[in-house]
Short mmCIF file of C-alpha atoms and ligand atoms in Angstrom, two decimals:
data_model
loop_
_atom_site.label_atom_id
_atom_site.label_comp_id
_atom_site.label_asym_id
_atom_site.label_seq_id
_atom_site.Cartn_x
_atom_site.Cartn_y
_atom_site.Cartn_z
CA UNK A 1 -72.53 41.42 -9.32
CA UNK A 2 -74.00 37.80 -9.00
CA UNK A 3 -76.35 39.16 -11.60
CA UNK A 4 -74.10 39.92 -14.00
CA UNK A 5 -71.73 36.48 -13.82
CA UNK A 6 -75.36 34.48 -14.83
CA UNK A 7 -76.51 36.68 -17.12
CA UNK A 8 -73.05 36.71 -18.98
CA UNK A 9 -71.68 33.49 -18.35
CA UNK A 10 -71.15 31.86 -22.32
CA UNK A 11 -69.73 34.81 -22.97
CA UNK A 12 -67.41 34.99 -19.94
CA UNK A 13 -66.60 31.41 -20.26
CA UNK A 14 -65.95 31.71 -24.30
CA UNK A 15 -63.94 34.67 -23.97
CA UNK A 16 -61.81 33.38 -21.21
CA UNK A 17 -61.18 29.97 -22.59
CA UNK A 18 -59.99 31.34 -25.97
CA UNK A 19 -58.20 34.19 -24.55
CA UNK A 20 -56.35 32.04 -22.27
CA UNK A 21 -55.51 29.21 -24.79
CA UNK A 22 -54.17 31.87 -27.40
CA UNK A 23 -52.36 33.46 -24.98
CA UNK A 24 -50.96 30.47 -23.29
CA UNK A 25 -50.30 28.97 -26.94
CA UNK A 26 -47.91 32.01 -27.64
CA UNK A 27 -46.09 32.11 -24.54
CA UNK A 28 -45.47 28.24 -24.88
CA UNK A 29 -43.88 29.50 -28.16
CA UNK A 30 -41.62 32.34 -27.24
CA UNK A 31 -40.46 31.25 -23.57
CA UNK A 32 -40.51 27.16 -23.74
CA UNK A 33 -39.71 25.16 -20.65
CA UNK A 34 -38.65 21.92 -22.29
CA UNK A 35 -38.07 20.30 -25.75
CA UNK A 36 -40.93 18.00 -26.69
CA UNK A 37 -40.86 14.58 -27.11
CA UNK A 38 -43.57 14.48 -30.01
CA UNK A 39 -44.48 16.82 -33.01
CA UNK A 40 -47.42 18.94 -32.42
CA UNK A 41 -49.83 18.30 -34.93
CA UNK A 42 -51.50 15.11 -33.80
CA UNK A 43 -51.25 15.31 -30.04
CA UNK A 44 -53.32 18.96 -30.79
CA UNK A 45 -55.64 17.00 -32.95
CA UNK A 46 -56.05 14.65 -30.34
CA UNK A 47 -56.17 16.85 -27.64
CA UNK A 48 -58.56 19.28 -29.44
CA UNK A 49 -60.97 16.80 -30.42
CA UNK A 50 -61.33 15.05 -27.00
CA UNK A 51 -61.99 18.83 -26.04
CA UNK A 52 -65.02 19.37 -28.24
CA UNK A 53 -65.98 15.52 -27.63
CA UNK A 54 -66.37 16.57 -23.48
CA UNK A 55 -67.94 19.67 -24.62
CA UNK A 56 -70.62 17.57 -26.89
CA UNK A 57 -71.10 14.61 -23.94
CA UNK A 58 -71.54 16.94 -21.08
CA UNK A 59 -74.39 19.28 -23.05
CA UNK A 60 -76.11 15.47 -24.33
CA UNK A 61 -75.71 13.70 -20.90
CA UNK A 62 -76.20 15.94 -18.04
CA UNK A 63 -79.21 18.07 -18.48
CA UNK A 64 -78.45 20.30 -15.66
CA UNK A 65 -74.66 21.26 -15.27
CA UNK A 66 -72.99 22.98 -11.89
CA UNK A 67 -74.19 26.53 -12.53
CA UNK A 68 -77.93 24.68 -12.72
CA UNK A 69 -77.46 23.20 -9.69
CA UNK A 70 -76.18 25.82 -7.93
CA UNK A 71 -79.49 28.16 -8.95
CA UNK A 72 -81.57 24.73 -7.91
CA UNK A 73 -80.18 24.80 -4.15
CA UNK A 74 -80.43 28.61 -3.97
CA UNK A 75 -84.51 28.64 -4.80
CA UNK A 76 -84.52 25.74 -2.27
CA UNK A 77 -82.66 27.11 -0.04
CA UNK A 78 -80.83 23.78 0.68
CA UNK A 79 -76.54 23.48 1.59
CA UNK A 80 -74.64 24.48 4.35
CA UNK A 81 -73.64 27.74 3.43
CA UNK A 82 -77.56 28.77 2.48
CA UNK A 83 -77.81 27.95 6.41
CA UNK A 84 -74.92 30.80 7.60
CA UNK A 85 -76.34 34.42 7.59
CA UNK A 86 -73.06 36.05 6.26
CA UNK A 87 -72.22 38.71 3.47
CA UNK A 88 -72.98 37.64 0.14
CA UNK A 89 -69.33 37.75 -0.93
CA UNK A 90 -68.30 35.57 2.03
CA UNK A 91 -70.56 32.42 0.78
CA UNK A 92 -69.08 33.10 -2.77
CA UNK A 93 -65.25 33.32 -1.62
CA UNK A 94 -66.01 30.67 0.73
CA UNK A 95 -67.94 28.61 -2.04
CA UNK A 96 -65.00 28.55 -4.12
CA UNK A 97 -62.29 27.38 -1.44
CA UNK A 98 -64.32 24.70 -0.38
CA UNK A 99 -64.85 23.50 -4.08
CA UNK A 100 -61.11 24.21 -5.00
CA UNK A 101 -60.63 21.50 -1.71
CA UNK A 102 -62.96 18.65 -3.01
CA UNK A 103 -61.70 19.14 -6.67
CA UNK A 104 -57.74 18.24 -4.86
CA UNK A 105 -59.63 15.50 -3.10
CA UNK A 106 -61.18 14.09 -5.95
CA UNK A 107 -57.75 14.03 -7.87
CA UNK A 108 -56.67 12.47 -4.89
CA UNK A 109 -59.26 9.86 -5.03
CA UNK A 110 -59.17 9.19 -8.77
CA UNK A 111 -55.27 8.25 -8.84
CA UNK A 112 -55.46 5.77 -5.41
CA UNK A 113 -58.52 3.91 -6.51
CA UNK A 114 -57.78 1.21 -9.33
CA UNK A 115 -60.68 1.86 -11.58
CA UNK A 116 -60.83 5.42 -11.72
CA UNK A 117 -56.64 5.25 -12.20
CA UNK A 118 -57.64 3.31 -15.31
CA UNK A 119 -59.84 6.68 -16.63
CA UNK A 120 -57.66 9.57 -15.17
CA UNK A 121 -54.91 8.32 -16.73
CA UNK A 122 -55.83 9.25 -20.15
CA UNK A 123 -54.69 12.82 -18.94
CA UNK A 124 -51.47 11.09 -17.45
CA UNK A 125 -50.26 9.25 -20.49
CA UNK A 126 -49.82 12.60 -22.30
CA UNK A 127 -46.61 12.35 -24.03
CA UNK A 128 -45.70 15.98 -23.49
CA UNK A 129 -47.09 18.53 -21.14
CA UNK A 130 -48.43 21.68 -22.62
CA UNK A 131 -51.49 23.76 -22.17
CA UNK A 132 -53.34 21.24 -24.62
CA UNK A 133 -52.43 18.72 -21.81
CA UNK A 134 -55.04 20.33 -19.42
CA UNK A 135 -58.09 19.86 -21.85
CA UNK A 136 -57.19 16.11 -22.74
CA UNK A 137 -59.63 14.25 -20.32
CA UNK A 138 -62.05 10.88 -21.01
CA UNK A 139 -65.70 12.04 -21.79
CA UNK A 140 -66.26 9.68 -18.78
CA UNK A 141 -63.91 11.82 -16.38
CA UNK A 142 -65.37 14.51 -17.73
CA UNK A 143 -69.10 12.98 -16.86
CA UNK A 144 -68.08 11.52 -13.29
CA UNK A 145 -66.49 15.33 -12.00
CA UNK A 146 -69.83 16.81 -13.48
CA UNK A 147 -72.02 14.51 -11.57
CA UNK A 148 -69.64 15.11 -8.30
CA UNK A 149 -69.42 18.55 -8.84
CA UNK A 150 -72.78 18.71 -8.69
CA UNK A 151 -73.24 16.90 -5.36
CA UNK A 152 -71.12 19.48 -3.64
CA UNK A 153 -72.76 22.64 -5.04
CA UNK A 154 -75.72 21.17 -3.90
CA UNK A 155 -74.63 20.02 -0.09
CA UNK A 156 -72.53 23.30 -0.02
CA UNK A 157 -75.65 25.47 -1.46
CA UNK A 158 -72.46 27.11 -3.43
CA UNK A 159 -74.22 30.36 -5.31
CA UNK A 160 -74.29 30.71 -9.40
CA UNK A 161 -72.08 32.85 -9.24
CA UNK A 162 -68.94 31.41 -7.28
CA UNK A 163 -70.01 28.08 -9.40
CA UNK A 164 -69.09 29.86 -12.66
CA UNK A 165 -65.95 32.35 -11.41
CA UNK A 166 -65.01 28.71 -9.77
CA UNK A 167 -65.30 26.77 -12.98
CA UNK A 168 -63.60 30.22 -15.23
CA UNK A 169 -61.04 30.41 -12.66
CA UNK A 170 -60.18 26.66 -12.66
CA UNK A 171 -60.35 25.90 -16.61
CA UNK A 172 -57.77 29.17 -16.55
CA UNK A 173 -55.39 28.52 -13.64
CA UNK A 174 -55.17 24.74 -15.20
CA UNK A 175 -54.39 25.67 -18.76
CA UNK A 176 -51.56 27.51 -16.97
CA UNK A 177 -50.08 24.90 -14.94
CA UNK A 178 -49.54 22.79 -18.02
CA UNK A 179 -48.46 25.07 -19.78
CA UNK A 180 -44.57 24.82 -20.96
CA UNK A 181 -43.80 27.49 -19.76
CA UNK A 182 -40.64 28.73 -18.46
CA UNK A 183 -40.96 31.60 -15.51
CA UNK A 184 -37.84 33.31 -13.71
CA UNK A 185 -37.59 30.78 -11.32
CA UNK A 186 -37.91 33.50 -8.34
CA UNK A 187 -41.33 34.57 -9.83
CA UNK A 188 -42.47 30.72 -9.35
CA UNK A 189 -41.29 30.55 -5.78
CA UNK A 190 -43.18 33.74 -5.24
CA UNK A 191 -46.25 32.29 -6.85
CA UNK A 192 -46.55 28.93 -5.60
CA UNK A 193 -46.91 30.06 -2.02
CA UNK A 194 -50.47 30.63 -3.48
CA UNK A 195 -51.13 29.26 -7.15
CA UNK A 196 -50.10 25.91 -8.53
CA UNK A 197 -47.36 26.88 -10.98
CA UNK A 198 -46.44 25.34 -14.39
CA UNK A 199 -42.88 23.69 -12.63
CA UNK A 200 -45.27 22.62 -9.62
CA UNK A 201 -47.75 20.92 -11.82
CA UNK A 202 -45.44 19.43 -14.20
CA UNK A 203 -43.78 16.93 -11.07
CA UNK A 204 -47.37 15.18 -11.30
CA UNK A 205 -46.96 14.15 -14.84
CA UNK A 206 -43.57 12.77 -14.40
CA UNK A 207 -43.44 8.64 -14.88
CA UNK A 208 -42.05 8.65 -11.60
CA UNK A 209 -44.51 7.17 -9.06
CA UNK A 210 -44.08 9.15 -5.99
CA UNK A 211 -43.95 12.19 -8.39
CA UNK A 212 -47.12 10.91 -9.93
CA UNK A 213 -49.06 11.23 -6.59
CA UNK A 214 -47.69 14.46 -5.48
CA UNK A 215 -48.91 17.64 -6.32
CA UNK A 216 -52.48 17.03 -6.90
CA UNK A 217 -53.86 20.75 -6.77
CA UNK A 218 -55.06 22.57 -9.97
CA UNK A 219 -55.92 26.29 -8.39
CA UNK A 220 -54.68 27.29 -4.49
CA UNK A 221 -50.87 25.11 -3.65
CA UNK A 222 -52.32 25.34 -0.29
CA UNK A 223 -53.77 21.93 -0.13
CA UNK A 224 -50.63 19.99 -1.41
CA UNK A 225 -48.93 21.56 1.04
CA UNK A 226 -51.16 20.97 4.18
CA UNK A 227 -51.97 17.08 3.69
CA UNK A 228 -48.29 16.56 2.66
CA UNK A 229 -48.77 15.52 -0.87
CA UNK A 230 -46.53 18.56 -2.01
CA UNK A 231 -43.05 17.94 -4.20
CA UNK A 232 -41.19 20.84 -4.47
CA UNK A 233 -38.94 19.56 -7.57
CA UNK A 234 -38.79 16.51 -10.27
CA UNK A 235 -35.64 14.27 -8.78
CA UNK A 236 -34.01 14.30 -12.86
CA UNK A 237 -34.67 17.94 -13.50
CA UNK A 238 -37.47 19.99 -15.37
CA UNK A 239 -35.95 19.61 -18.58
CA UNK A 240 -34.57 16.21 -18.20
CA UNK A 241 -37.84 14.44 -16.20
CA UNK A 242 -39.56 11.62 -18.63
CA UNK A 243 -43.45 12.68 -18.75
CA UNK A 244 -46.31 10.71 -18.92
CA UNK A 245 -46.77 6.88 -18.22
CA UNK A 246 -43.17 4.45 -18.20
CA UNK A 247 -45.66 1.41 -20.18
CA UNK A 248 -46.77 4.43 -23.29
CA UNK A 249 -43.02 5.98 -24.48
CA UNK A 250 -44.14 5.73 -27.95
CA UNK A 251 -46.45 7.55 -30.15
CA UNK A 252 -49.40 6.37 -29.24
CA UNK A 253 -50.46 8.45 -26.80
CA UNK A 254 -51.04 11.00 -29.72
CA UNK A 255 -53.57 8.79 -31.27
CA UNK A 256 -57.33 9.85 -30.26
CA UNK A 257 -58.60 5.73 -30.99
CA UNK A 258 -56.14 4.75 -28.45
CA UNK A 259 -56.69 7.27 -25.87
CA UNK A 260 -60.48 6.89 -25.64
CA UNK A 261 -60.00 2.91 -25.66
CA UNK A 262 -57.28 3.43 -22.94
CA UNK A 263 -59.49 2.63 -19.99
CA UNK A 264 -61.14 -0.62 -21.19
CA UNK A 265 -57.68 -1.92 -22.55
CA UNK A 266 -56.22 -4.89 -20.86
CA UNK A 267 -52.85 -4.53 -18.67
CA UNK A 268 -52.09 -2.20 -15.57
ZN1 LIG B 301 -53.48 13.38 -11.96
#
């Protein structure tokens, strides 16, 4: 099996990204959650560009990426879970519930610390939330999680293969929980008692503070819930709720200039 994730894994990752994002594009069409508060057209421009600008920085930057490092610790035999003598498929499941933890930590981390508030907010000050929303990060975001991620596969000794079902399995679940996308409201209650959902998600991009720093998760709910960061609803409603930041209710948000030079820009 592990085999077969390395061996394939552009392909898995191309055809799961652009499956996903079609399908998620459509469904956003036919079954919409809310209106939106700006056209299309140039948030997706500036969306999609800061997508293949990541893609470009993280290839140039970091020679060796997660699924590198992973391979790295395995021929040195170097983490903690290199050190249990377990099933394969226990380090791999394992692997990826430890990393799904860190990545809610480090969301955590990046909206209570000033400096990397300035950064992650550049995915916050989204005018609308759709499944565009979850690809819209800084290049230096994007550098910092790739550098951290790295750390952990390396001090967890995480295998190749839970690295890239981890990193498939989190680009998919969080093009889904921005997506605006409106479930039976049953089926989400079901869901989130595992998954983040799109109404779980969307609470953390409301301009509301204490709805800002709730809901942190991108894959398992499970973490939200058991260090008491979890918000079940938005206090004005899902289709009422203002989204993104309360100092950015204009247009430029949409504008990729602005959102790259959001960080260094004077103000909160
Ligand atoms: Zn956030």
């Amino acid at each position: 099996m592990e085999q077969f994730f390395i061996s394939n894994e552009g392909a898995i990752r191309l055809a799961a990204f652009a499956g996903l994002l079609t399908l998620f594009i459509l469904a956003e069409a036919l079954w919409p959650r809310r209106d939106r508060a700006l056209g299309r057209f140039q948030r997706w421009t500036t969306n999609g560009l800061m997508t293949i600008l990541n893609t470009v920085a993280l290839r140039v930057a970091v020679p060796v990426l997660a699924v590198g490092a992973a391979g790295f610790a395995q021929r040195m035999d170097v983490g903690l879970l290199n050190m249990l003598d377990v099933a394969q498929w226990v380090t791999v499941l394992a692997a990826i519930i430890l990393l799904d933890a860190a990545i809610y930590a480090q969301h955590l981390i990046f909206h209570h610390v000033p400096v990397l508030w300035r950064i992650h907010r550049v995915h916050h000050v989204d005018r609308d939330i759709d499944v565009t929303t979850a690809l819209r990060f800084h290049p230096v975001e994007i550098l910092l999680s790739m550098v951290i991620k790295i750390a952990l596969v390396v001090a967890l000794g995480a295998p190749p293969a839970a690295v890239i079902i981890f990193e498939v399995l989190l680009n998919g679940t969080a093009m889904f929980n921005h997506a605006n996308l409106r479930l039976p409201l049953g089926f989400d209650r079901a869901l989130r008692w595992l998954i983040v959902t799109p109404d779980m998600h969307r609470v953390h991009h409301s301009v509301r503070v204490p709805e800002t720093n709730s809901n942190f998760g991108f894959n398992l709910s499970l973490w939200d819930r058991l260090f008491g960061t979890y918000k079940d609803q938005p206090d004005d409603g899902h289709t009422s709720m203002t989204i993104g930041l309360s100092e950015f209710q204009d247009d430029r948000p949409a504008r990729l200039g602005f959102s790259l030079w959001l960080p260094f820009s004077k103000g909160p």
